[in-house]
Coordinates of C-alpha atoms in Angstrom, one line a residue:
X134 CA 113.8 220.1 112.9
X135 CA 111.9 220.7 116.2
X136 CA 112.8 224.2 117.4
X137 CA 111.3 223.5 121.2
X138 CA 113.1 224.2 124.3
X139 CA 116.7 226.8 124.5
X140 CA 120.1 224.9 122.3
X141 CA 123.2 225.3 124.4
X142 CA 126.2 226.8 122.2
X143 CA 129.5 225.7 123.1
X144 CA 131.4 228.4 121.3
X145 CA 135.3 230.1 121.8
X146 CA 134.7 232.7 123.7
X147 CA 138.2 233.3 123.4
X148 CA 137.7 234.5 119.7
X149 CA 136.3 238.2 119.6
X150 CA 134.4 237.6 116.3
X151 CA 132.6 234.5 118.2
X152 CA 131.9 236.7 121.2
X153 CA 130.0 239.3 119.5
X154 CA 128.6 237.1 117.1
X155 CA 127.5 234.3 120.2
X156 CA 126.4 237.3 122.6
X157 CA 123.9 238.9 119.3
X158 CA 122.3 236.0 119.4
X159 CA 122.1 235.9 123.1
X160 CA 120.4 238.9 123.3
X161 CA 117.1 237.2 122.1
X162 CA 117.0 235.2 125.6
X163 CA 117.7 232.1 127.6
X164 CA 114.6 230.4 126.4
X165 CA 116.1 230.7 122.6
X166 CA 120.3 230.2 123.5
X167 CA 122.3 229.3 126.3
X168 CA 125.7 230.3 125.8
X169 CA 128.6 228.4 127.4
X170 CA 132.6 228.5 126.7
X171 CA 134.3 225.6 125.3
X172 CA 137.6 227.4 127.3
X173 CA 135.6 226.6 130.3
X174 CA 137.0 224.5 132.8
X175 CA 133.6 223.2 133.4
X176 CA 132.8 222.2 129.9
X177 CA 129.9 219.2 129.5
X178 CA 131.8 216.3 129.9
X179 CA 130.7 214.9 126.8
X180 CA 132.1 217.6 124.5
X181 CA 135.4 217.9 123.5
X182 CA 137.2 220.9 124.0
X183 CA 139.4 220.3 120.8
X184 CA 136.6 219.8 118.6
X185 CA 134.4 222.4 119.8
X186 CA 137.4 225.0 119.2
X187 CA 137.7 223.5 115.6
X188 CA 133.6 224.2 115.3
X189 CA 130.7 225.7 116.9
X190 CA 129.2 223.0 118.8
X191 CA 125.0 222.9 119.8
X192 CA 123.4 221.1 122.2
X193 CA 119.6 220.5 121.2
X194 CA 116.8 220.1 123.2
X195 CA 116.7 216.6 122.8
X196 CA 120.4 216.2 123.8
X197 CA 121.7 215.8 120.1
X198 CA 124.6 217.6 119.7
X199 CA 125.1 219.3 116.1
X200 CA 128.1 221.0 114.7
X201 CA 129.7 223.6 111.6
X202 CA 127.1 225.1 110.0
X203 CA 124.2 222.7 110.9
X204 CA 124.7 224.2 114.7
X205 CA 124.5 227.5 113.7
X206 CA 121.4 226.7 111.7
X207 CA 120.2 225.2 114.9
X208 CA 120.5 228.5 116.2
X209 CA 118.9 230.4 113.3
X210 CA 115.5 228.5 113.2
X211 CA 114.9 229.6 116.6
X212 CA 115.5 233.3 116.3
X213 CA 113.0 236.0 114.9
X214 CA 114.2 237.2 111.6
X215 CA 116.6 234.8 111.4
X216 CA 115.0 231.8 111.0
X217 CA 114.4 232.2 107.1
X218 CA 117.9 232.1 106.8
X219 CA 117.9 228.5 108.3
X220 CA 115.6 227.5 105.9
X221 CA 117.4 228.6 103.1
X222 CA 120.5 227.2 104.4
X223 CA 119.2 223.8 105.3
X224 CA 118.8 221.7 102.0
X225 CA 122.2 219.5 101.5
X226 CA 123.0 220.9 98.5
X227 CA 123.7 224.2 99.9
X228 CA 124.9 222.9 103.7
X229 CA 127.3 221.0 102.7
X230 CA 129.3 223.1 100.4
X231 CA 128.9 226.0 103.4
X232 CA 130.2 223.7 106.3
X233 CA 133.6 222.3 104.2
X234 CA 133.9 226.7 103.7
X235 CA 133.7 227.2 107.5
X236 CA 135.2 224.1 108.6
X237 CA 138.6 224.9 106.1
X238 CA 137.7 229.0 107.4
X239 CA 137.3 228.3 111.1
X240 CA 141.3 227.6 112.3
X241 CA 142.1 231.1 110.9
X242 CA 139.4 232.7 113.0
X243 CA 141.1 235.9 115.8
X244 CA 142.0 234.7 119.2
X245 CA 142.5 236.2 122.4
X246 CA 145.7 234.8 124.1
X247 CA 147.0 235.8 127.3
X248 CA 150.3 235.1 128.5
X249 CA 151.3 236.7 131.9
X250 CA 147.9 238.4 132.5
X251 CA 148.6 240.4 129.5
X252 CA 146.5 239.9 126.2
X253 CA 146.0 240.5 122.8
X254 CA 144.4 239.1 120.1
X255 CA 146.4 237.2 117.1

């Protein structure tokens, strides 16, 4: 996969575990992530809010838009360190098996709710 050009993760923000784990691999800068909140009420028009809560969602250079674990290897491959993990990760064999884990796993993720300006994570 061509690793050119910043992806755009559409992530829950919402969901403390994607926070951290989101703003980790923001730290490595705006030319390798672009981090944007499918809670958002300016969300891309062309992603669906449902869906990107049920799965991370990434935007490729190239406008293709990847999800489960074949986003987050999108995101690996351009990272220092991290990008070995990618290339482990990316043969079908092993991908596939991973995303039906974090596809079943994802629903029972932590999330922040607010009711009356008051929140707490469930």
């Amino acid at each position: 996969m061509k690793t050119d050009g910043p992806v755009i993760a559409y992530y829950d923000a919402l969901c403390p575990l994607c926070r951290r784990e989101m703003r980790h691999y923001a730290k490595f800068g705006p030319e390798k992530i672009v981090l944007s909140d499918c809670n958002a009420p300016d969300l891309s028009e062309d992603i669906d809010r449902d869906a990107a809560l049920a799965a991370l969602h990434v935007r490729l250079p190239d406008n293709t838009v990847v999800t489960g674990v074949d986003a987050f290897i999108a995101i690996w491959e351009r990272l220092p360190r991290w990008h070995m993990l990618a290339t482990l990760l990316r043969p079908w064999i092993i991908r596939k098996p991973l995303d039906a884990i974090y596809r079943f796993l994802a629903p029972y993720r932590p999330r922040q709710t607010c009711r009356d300006g008051v929140c707490s994570t469930d």
